[in-house]
Amino acid sequence: MLNRKLRLGLLGTNCYILGDEESRHGLIIDPAAISNSIPETVTEYHLDVKYIV
């Protein structure tokens, strides 16, 4: 299980990126702010994002 917590935006809201190491399927939780960190992390982990919650 891959797990990364990002603090985004002026309020520092928490965004979580989770992924399965075998299937490379990913999930993004609470992407409340626009940030380059999200696509960079998805690329770093080679994830295929299936859900955004």
PQR file with spaces between the fields and no chain letter, atoms N, CA, C, O and H, PARSE charges and radii, in Angstrom:
ATOM       1  N    MET     1       0.851   -1.179    0.000 -0.4000 1.5000
ATOM       2  CA   MET     1       0.000    0.000    0.000 -0.0000 2.0000
ATOM       3  C    MET     1       0.893    1.236    0.000  0.5500 1.7000
ATOM       4  O    MET     1       1.750    1.404    0.868 -0.5500 1.4000
ATOM       5  N    LEU     2       0.677    2.085   -0.977 -0.4000 1.5000
ATOM       6  CA   LEU     2       1.366    3.367   -1.046 -0.0000 2.0000
ATOM       7  C    LEU     2       0.483    4.420   -0.401  0.5500 1.7000
ATOM       8  O    LEU     2      -0.732    4.421   -0.598 -0.5500 1.4000
ATOM       9  H    LEU     2      -0.020    1.949   -1.682  0.4000 1.0000
ATOM      10  N    ASN     3       1.082    5.308    0.364 -0.4000 1.5000
ATOM      11  CA   ASN     3       0.310    6.311    1.086 -0.0000 2.0000
ATOM      12  C    ASN     3       1.120    7.597    1.151  0.5500 1.7000
ATOM      13  O    ASN     3       2.248    7.600    1.643 -0.5500 1.4000
ATOM      14  H    ASN     3       2.069    5.307    0.525  0.4000 1.0000
ATOM      15  N    ARG     4       0.543    8.695    0.651 -0.4000 1.5000
ATOM      16  CA   ARG     4       1.217    9.985    0.711 -0.0000 2.0000
ATOM      17  C    ARG     4       0.216   11.034    1.167  0.5500 1.7000
ATOM      18  O    ARG     4      -0.887   11.115    0.627 -0.5500 1.4000
ATOM      19  H    ARG     4      -0.373    8.692    0.251  0.4000 1.0000
ATOM      20  N    LYS     5       0.588   11.837    2.155 -0.4000 1.5000
ATOM      21  CA   LYS     5      -0.246   12.946    2.619 -0.0000 2.0000
ATOM      22  C    LYS     5       0.377   14.244    2.129  0.5500 1.7000
ATOM      23  O    LYS     5       1.565   14.494    2.335 -0.5500 1.4000
ATOM      24  H    LYS     5       1.484   11.772    2.594  0.4000 1.0000
ATOM      25  N    LEU     6      -0.442   15.068    1.475 -0.4000 1.5000
ATOM      26  CA   LEU     6       0.003   16.367    0.984 -0.0000 2.0000
ATOM      27  C    LEU     6      -0.786   17.461    1.691  0.5500 1.7000
ATOM      28  O    LEU     6      -1.991   17.321    1.899 -0.5500 1.4000
ATOM      29  H    LEU     6      -1.406   14.865    1.307  0.4000 1.0000
ATOM      30  N    ARG     7      -0.119   18.544    2.060 -0.4000 1.5000
ATOM      31  CA   ARG     7      -0.806   19.711    2.621 -0.0000 2.0000
ATOM      32  C    ARG     7      -0.912   20.743    1.506  0.5500 1.7000
ATOM      33  O    ARG     7       0.098   21.217    0.985 -0.5500 1.4000
ATOM      34  H    ARG     7       0.860   18.658    1.890  0.4000 1.0000
ATOM      35  N    LEU     8      -2.165   21.089    1.141 -0.4000 1.5000
ATOM      36  CA   LEU     8      -2.392   21.927   -0.028 -0.0000 2.0000
ATOM      37  C    LEU     8      -3.103   23.227    0.310  0.5500 1.7000
ATOM      38  O    LEU     8      -3.865   23.312    1.273 -0.5500 1.4000
ATOM      39  H    LEU     8      -2.985   20.704    1.564  0.4000 1.0000
ATOM      40  N    GLY     9      -2.836   24.229   -0.502 -0.4000 1.5000
ATOM      41  CA   GLY     9      -3.554   25.491   -0.411 -0.0000 2.0000
ATOM      42  C    GLY     9      -3.141   26.348    0.769  0.5500 1.7000
ATOM      43  O    GLY     9      -2.296   25.965    1.579 -0.5500 1.4000
ATOM      44  H    GLY     9      -2.217   24.161   -1.284  0.4000 1.0000
ATOM      45  N    LEU    10      -3.759   27.519    0.846 -0.4000 1.5000
ATOM      46  CA   LEU    10      -3.462   28.478    1.912 -0.0000 2.0000
ATOM      47  C    LEU    10      -3.835   27.958    3.288  0.5500 1.7000
ATOM      48  O    LEU    10      -3.195   28.301    4.282 -0.5500 1.4000
ATOM      49  H    LEU    10      -4.445   27.830    0.188  0.4000 1.0000
ATOM      50  N    LEU    11      -4.872   27.131    3.347 -0.4000 1.5000
ATOM      51  CA   LEU    11      -5.309   26.595    4.637 -0.0000 2.0000
ATOM      52  C    LEU    11      -4.586   25.303    5.008  0.5500 1.7000
ATOM      53  O    LEU    11      -4.779   24.781    6.106 -0.5500 1.4000
ATOM      54  H    LEU    11      -5.392   26.852    2.539  0.4000 1.0000
ATOM      55  N    GLY    12      -3.772   24.793    4.121 -0.4000 1.5000
ATOM      56  CA   GLY    12      -3.029   23.571    4.405 -0.0000 2.0000
ATOM      57  C    GLY    12      -3.910   22.354    4.576  0.5500 1.7000
ATOM      58  O    GLY    12      -3.669   21.522    5.450 -0.5500 1.4000
ATOM      59  H    GLY    12      -3.616   25.217    3.229  0.4000 1.0000
ATOM      60  N    THR    13      -4.943   22.248    3.735 -0.4000 1.5000
ATOM      61  CA   THR    13      -5.832   21.085    3.836 -0.0000 2.0000
ATOM      62  C    THR    13      -5.077   19.811    3.453  0.5500 1.7000
ATOM      63  O    THR    13      -4.188   19.831    2.602 -0.5500 1.4000
ATOM      64  H    THR    13      -5.139   22.925    3.025  0.4000 1.0000
ATOM      65  N    ASN    14      -5.442   18.730    4.086 -0.4000 1.5000
ATOM      66  CA   ASN    14      -4.782   17.451    3.841 -0.0000 2.0000
ATOM      67  C    ASN    14      -5.407   16.741    2.649  0.5500 1.7000
ATOM      68  O    ASN    14      -6.625   16.582    2.571 -0.5500 1.4000
ATOM      69  H    ASN    14      -6.164   18.714    4.777  0.4000 1.0000
ATOM      70  N    CYS    15      -4.570   16.326    1.738 -0.4000 1.5000
ATOM      71  CA   CYS    15      -4.967   15.519    0.588 -0.0000 2.0000
ATOM      72  C    CYS    15      -4.194   14.213    0.700  0.5500 1.7000
ATOM      73  O    CYS    15      -2.995   14.217    0.980 -0.5500 1.4000
ATOM      74  H    CYS    15      -3.581   16.455    1.801  0.4000 1.0000
ATOM      75  N    TYR    16      -4.876   13.106    0.484 -0.4000 1.5000
ATOM      76  CA   TYR    16      -4.225   11.801    0.586 -0.0000 2.0000
ATOM      77  C    TYR    16      -4.226   11.120   -0.769  0.5500 1.7000
ATOM      78  O    TYR    16      -5.230   11.128   -1.482 -0.5500 1.4000
ATOM      79  H    TYR    16      -5.850   13.103    0.257  0.4000 1.0000
ATOM      80  N    ILE    17      -3.105   10.536   -1.113 -0.4000 1.5000
ATOM      81  CA   ILE    17      -2.997    9.740   -2.328 -0.0000 2.0000
ATOM      82  C    ILE    17      -2.629    8.328   -1.892  0.5500 1.7000
ATOM      83  O    ILE    17      -1.589    8.098   -1.276 -0.5500 1.4000
ATOM      84  H    ILE    17      -2.289   10.529   -0.534  0.4000 1.0000
ATOM      85  N    LEU    18      -3.507    7.393   -2.228 -0.4000 1.5000
ATOM      86  CA   LEU    18      -3.306    5.995   -1.857 -0.0000 2.0000
ATOM      87  C    LEU    18      -3.163    5.167   -3.126  0.5500 1.7000
ATOM      88  O    LEU    18      -3.761    5.486   -4.154 -0.5500 1.4000
ATOM      89  H    LEU    18      -4.352    7.580   -2.728  0.4000 1.0000
ATOM      90  N    GLY    19      -2.377    4.116   -3.052 -0.4000 1.5000
ATOM      91  CA   GLY    19      -2.217    3.265   -4.215 -0.0000 2.0000
ATOM      92  C    GLY    19      -1.831    1.850   -3.847  0.5500 1.7000
ATOM      93  O    GLY    19      -1.244    1.596   -2.795 -0.5500 1.4000
ATOM      94  H    GLY    19      -1.891    3.857   -2.217  0.4000 1.0000
ATOM      95  N    ASP    20      -2.171    0.940   -4.734 -0.4000 1.5000
ATOM      96  CA   ASP    20      -1.816   -0.469   -4.565 -0.0000 2.0000
ATOM      97  C    ASP    20      -0.517   -0.734   -5.324  0.5500 1.7000
ATOM      98  O    ASP    20      -0.408   -0.415   -6.508 -0.5500 1.4000
ATOM      99  H    ASP    20      -2.648    1.147   -5.589  0.4000 1.0000
ATOM     100  N    GLU    21       0.461   -1.315   -4.644 -0.4000 1.5000
ATOM     101  CA   GLU    21       1.774   -1.546   -5.250 -0.0000 2.0000
ATOM     102  C    GLU    21       1.743   -2.562   -6.387  0.5500 1.7000
ATOM     103  O    GLU    21       2.555   -2.473   -7.308 -0.5500 1.4000
ATOM     104  H    GLU    21       0.373   -1.574   -3.682  0.4000 1.0000
ATOM     105  N    GLU    22       0.834   -3.513   -6.342 -0.4000 1.5000
ATOM     106  CA   GLU    22       0.759   -4.529   -7.401 -0.0000 2.0000
ATOM     107  C    GLU    22       0.024   -4.028   -8.638  0.5500 1.7000
ATOM     108  O    GLU    22       0.562   -4.062   -9.744 -0.5500 1.4000
ATOM     109  H    GLU    22       0.174   -3.585   -5.594  0.4000 1.0000
ATOM     110  N    SER    23      -1.207   -3.564   -8.446 -0.4000 1.5000
ATOM     111  CA   SER    23      -2.046   -3.161   -9.584 -0.0000 2.0000
ATOM     112  C    SER    23      -1.735   -1.751  -10.065  0.5500 1.7000
ATOM     113  O    SER    23      -2.058   -1.402  -11.201 -0.5500 1.4000
ATOM     114  H    SER    23      -1.645   -3.537   -7.547  0.4000 1.0000
ATOM     115  N    ARG    24      -1.110   -0.930   -9.212 -0.4000 1.5000
ATOM     116  CA   ARG    24      -0.812    0.487   -9.476 -0.0000 2.0000
ATOM     117  C    ARG    24      -2.090    1.325   -9.563  0.5500 1.7000
ATOM     118  O    ARG    24      -2.039    2.453  -10.053 -0.5500 1.4000
ATOM     119  H    ARG    24      -0.848   -1.213   -8.290  0.4000 1.0000
ATOM     120  N    HIS    25      -3.228    0.811   -9.103 -0.4000 1.5000
ATOM     121  CA   HIS    25      -4.460    1.592   -9.043 -0.0000 2.0000
ATOM     122  C    HIS    25      -4.346    2.582   -7.895  0.5500 1.7000
ATOM     123  O    HIS    25      -3.798    2.268   -6.838 -0.5500 1.4000
ATOM     124  H    HIS    25      -3.269   -0.105   -8.705  0.4000 1.0000
ATOM     125  N    GLY    26      -4.877    3.796   -8.117 -0.4000 1.5000
ATOM     126  CA   GLY    26      -4.756    4.829   -7.109 -0.0000 2.0000
ATOM     127  C    GLY    26      -6.070    5.498   -6.765  0.5500 1.7000
ATOM     128  O    GLY    26      -7.064    5.372   -7.480 -0.5500 1.4000
ATOM     129  H    GLY    26      -5.323    4.052   -8.975  0.4000 1.0000
ATOM     130  N    LEU    27      -6.050    6.214   -5.650 -0.4000 1.5000
ATOM     131  CA   LEU    27      -7.201    6.934   -5.114 -0.0000 2.0000
ATOM     132  C    LEU    27      -6.703    8.255   -4.554  0.5500 1.7000
ATOM     133  O    LEU    27      -5.713    8.286   -3.823 -0.5500 1.4000
ATOM     134  H    LEU    27      -5.243    6.317   -5.069  0.4000 1.0000
ATOM     135  N    ILE    28      -7.379    9.339   -4.889 -0.4000 1.5000
ATOM     136  CA   ILE    28      -7.042   10.654   -4.340 -0.0000 2.0000
ATOM     137  C    ILE    28      -8.200   11.094   -3.461  0.5500 1.7000
ATOM     138  O    ILE    28      -9.350   11.106   -3.900 -0.5500 1.4000
ATOM     139  H    ILE    28      -8.183    9.313   -5.482  0.4000 1.0000
ATOM     140  N    ILE    29      -7.895   11.455   -2.219 -0.4000 1.5000
ATOM     141  CA   ILE    29      -8.911   11.879   -1.259 -0.0000 2.0000
ATOM     142  C    ILE    29      -8.724   13.356   -0.950  0.5500 1.7000
ATOM     143  O    ILE    29      -7.647   13.777   -0.529 -0.5500 1.4000
ATOM     144  H    ILE    29      -6.961   11.445   -1.863  0.4000 1.0000
ATOM     145  N    ASP    30      -9.775   14.139   -1.159 -0.4000 1.5000
ATOM     146  CA   ASP    30      -9.855   15.559   -0.822 -0.0000 2.0000
ATOM     147  C    ASP    30      -8.806   16.436   -1.508  0.5500 1.7000
ATOM     148  O    ASP    30      -8.022   17.100   -0.830 -0.5500 1.4000
ATOM     149  H    ASP    30     -10.650   13.797   -1.500  0.4000 1.0000
ATOM     150  N    PRO    31      -8.782   16.447   -2.850 -0.5600 1.5000
ATOM     151  CA   PRO    31      -7.872   17.357   -3.550  0.2800 2.0000
ATOM     152  C    PRO    31      -8.455   18.770   -3.570  0.5500 1.7000
ATOM     153  O    PRO    31      -8.877   19.255   -4.620 -0.5500 1.4000
ATOM     154  N    ALA    32      -8.479   19.425   -2.417 -0.4000 1.5000
ATOM     155  CA   ALA    32      -9.201   20.683   -2.229 -0.0000 2.0000
ATOM     156  C    ALA    32      -8.562   21.878   -2.931  0.5500 1.7000
ATOM     157  O    ALA    32      -9.230   22.891   -3.142 -0.5500 1.4000
ATOM     158  H    ALA    32      -8.136   19.031   -1.564  0.4000 1.0000
ATOM     159  N    ALA    33      -7.304   21.785   -3.290 -0.4000 1.5000
ATOM     160  CA   ALA    33      -6.625   22.911   -3.925 -0.0000 2.0000
ATOM     161  C    ALA    33      -5.891   22.422   -5.170  0.5500 1.7000
ATOM     162  O    ALA    33      -5.498   21.259   -5.262 -0.5500 1.4000
ATOM     163  H    ALA    33      -6.761   20.962   -3.119  0.4000 1.0000
ATOM     164  N    ILE    34      -5.717   23.328   -6.120 -0.4000 1.5000
ATOM     165  CA   ILE    34      -4.957   22.999   -7.320 -0.0000 2.0000
ATOM     166  C    ILE    34      -3.473   23.046   -6.956  0.5500 1.7000
ATOM     167  O    ILE    34      -2.986   24.031   -6.401 -0.5500 1.4000
ATOM     168  H    ILE    34      -6.037   24.272   -6.045  0.4000 1.0000
ATOM     169  N    SER    35      -2.778   21.979   -7.276 -0.4000 1.5000
ATOM     170  CA   SER    35      -1.369   21.895   -6.910 -0.0000 2.0000
ATOM     171  C    SER    35      -0.631   20.973   -7.862  0.5500 1.7000
ATOM     172  O    SER    35      -1.178   19.967   -8.313 -0.5500 1.4000
ATOM     173  H    SER    35      -3.174   21.179   -7.728  0.4000 1.0000
ATOM     174  N    ASN    36       0.606   21.317   -8.164 -0.4000 1.5000
ATOM     175  CA   ASN    36       1.446   20.439   -8.983 -0.0000 2.0000
ATOM     176  C    ASN    36       1.850   19.186   -8.225  0.5500 1.7000
ATOM     177  O    ASN    36       2.270   18.202   -8.834 -0.5500 1.4000
ATOM     178  H    ASN    36       1.050   22.134   -7.797  0.4000 1.0000
ATOM     179  N    SER    37       1.728   19.211   -6.910 -0.4000 1.5000
ATOM     180  CA   SER    37       2.136   18.071   -6.084 -0.0000 2.0000
ATOM     181  C    SER    37       1.319   16.821   -6.383  0.5500 1.7000
ATOM     182  O    SER    37       1.835   15.707   -6.299 -0.5500 1.4000
ATOM     183  H    SER    37       1.387   20.010   -6.415  0.4000 1.0000
ATOM     184  N    ILE    38       0.051   16.998   -6.730 -0.4000 1.5000
ATOM     185  CA   ILE    38      -0.807   15.836   -6.977 -0.0000 2.0000
ATOM     186  C    ILE    38      -0.344   15.070   -8.219  0.5500 1.7000
ATOM     187  O    ILE    38      -0.055   13.879   -8.107 -0.5500 1.4000
ATOM     188  H    ILE    38      -0.369   17.903   -6.798  0.4000 1.0000
ATOM     189  N    PRO    39      -0.258   15.699   -9.399 -0.5600 1.5000
ATOM     190  CA   PRO    39       0.197   14.925  -10.565  0.2800 2.0000
ATOM     191  C    PRO    39       1.643   14.441  -10.429  0.5500 1.7000
ATOM     192  O    PRO    39       1.994   13.385  -10.955 -0.5500 1.4000
ATOM     193  N    GLU    40       2.485   15.209   -9.725 -0.4000 1.5000
ATOM     194  CA   GLU    40       3.869   14.776   -9.517 -0.0000 2.0000
ATOM     195  C    GLU    40       3.919   13.496   -8.690  0.5500 1.7000
ATOM     196  O    GLU    40       4.699   12.592   -8.989 -0.5500 1.4000
ATOM     197  H    GLU    40       2.200   16.067   -9.298  0.4000 1.0000
ATOM     198  N    THR    41       3.088   13.417   -7.651 -0.4000 1.5000
ATOM     199  CA   THR    41       3.058   12.232   -6.798 -0.0000 2.0000
ATOM     200  C    THR    41       2.492   11.039   -7.554  0.5500 1.7000
ATOM     201  O    THR    41       3.007    9.927   -7.435 -0.5500 1.4000
ATOM     202  H    THR    41       2.455   14.151   -7.408  0.4000 1.0000
ATOM     203  N    VAL    42       1.435   11.261   -8.329 -0.4000 1.5000
ATOM     204  CA   VAL    42       0.841   10.183   -9.128 -0.0000 2.0000
ATOM     205  C    VAL    42       1.884    9.637  -10.113  0.5500 1.7000
ATOM     206  O    VAL    42       1.995    8.424  -10.290 -0.5500 1.4000
ATOM     207  H    VAL    42       1.017   12.164   -8.425  0.4000 1.0000
ATOM     208  N    THR    43       2.632   10.514  -10.741 -0.4000 1.5000
ATOM     209  CA   THR    43       3.678   10.098  -11.675 -0.0000 2.0000
ATOM     210  C    THR    43       4.811    9.377  -10.953  0.5500 1.7000
ATOM     211  O    THR    43       5.312    8.360  -11.432 -0.5500 1.4000
ATOM     212  H    THR    43       2.542   11.500  -10.598  0.4000 1.0000
ATOM     213  N    GLU    44       5.210    9.906   -9.806 -0.4000 1.5000
ATOM     214  CA   GLU    44       6.293    9.300   -9.022 -0.0000 2.0000
ATOM     215  C    GLU    44       5.982    7.850   -8.654  0.5500 1.7000
ATOM     216  O    GLU    44       6.854    6.985   -8.719 -0.5500 1.4000
ATOM     217  H    GLU    44       4.804   10.733   -9.417  0.4000 1.0000
ATOM     218  N    TYR    45       4.731    7.594   -8.268 -0.4000 1.5000
ATOM     219  CA   TYR    45       4.327    6.248   -7.864 -0.0000 2.0000
ATOM     220  C    TYR    45       3.824    5.401   -9.035  0.5500 1.7000
ATOM     221  O    TYR    45       3.485    4.232   -8.850 -0.5500 1.4000
ATOM     222  H    TYR    45       4.022    8.297   -8.216  0.4000 1.0000
ATOM     223  N    HIS    46       3.772    5.985  -10.247 -0.4000 1.5000
ATOM     224  CA   HIS    46       3.288    5.281  -11.447 -0.0000 2.0000
ATOM     225  C    HIS    46       1.868    4.749  -11.232  0.5500 1.7000
ATOM     226  O    HIS    46       1.580    3.585  -11.510 -0.5500 1.4000
ATOM     227  H    HIS    46       4.047    6.935  -10.397  0.4000 1.0000
ATOM     228  N    LEU    47       0.983    5.628  -10.730 -0.4000 1.5000
ATOM     229  CA   LEU    47      -0.380    5.210  -10.408 -0.0000 2.0000
ATOM     230  C    LEU    47      -1.342    5.480  -11.558  0.5500 1.7000
ATOM     231  O    LEU    47      -1.181    6.438  -12.314 -0.5500 1.4000
ATOM     232  H    LEU    47       1.218    6.574  -10.504  0.4000 1.0000
ATOM     233  N    ASP    48      -2.328    4.627  -11.672 -0.4000 1.5000
ATOM     234  CA   ASP    48      -3.469    4.815  -12.557 -0.0000 2.0000
ATOM     235  C    ASP    48      -4.632    5.173  -11.634  0.5500 1.7000
ATOM     236  O    ASP    48      -5.240    4.291  -11.028 -0.5500 1.4000
ATOM     237  H    ASP    48      -2.458    3.848  -11.059  0.4000 1.0000
ATOM     238  N    VAL    49      -4.940    6.465  -11.526 -0.4000 1.5000
ATOM     239  CA   VAL    49      -5.957    6.930  -10.573 -0.0000 2.0000
ATOM     240  C    VAL    49      -7.336    6.481  -11.037  0.5500 1.7000
ATOM     241  O    VAL    49      -7.768    6.806  -12.143 -0.5500 1.4000
ATOM     242  H    VAL    49      -4.446    7.182  -12.018  0.4000 1.0000
ATOM     243  N    LYS    50      -8.015    5.736  -10.185 -0.4000 1.5000
ATOM     244  CA   LYS    50      -9.345    5.208  -10.487 -0.0000 2.0000
ATOM     245  C    LYS    50     -10.450    6.031   -9.840  0.5500 1.7000
ATOM     246  O    LYS    50     -11.558    6.109  -10.370 -0.5500 1.4000
ATOM     247  H    LYS    50      -7.664    5.472   -9.287  0.4000 1.0000
ATOM     248  N    TYR    51     -10.156    6.647   -8.691 -0.4000 1.5000
ATOM     249  CA   TYR    51     -11.182    7.385   -7.947 -0.0000 2.0000
ATOM     250  C    TYR    51     -10.613    8.679   -7.390  0.5500 1.7000
ATOM     251  O    TYR    51      -9.453    8.750   -6.985 -0.5500 1.4000
ATOM     252  H    TYR    51      -9.256    6.583   -8.260  0.4000 1.0000
ATOM     253  N    ILE    52     -11.461    9.701   -7.379 -0.4000 1.5000
ATOM     254  CA   ILE    52     -11.175   10.957   -6.692 -0.0000 2.0000
ATOM     255  C    ILE    52     -12.363   11.214   -5.783  0.5500 1.7000
ATOM     256  O    ILE    52     -13.499   11.330   -6.242 -0.5500 1.4000
ATOM     257  H    ILE    52     -12.404    9.644   -7.707  0.4000 1.0000
ATOM     258  N    VAL    53     -12.091   11.302   -4.494 -0.4000 1.5000
ATOM     259  CA   VAL    53     -13.160   11.448   -3.500 -0.0000 2.0000
ATOM     260  C    VAL    53     -12.993   12.783   -2.808  0.5500 1.7000
ATOM     261  O    VAL    53     -13.782   13.125   -1.927 -0.5500 1.4000
ATOM     262  H    VAL    53     -11.168   11.208   -4.121  0.4000 1.0000
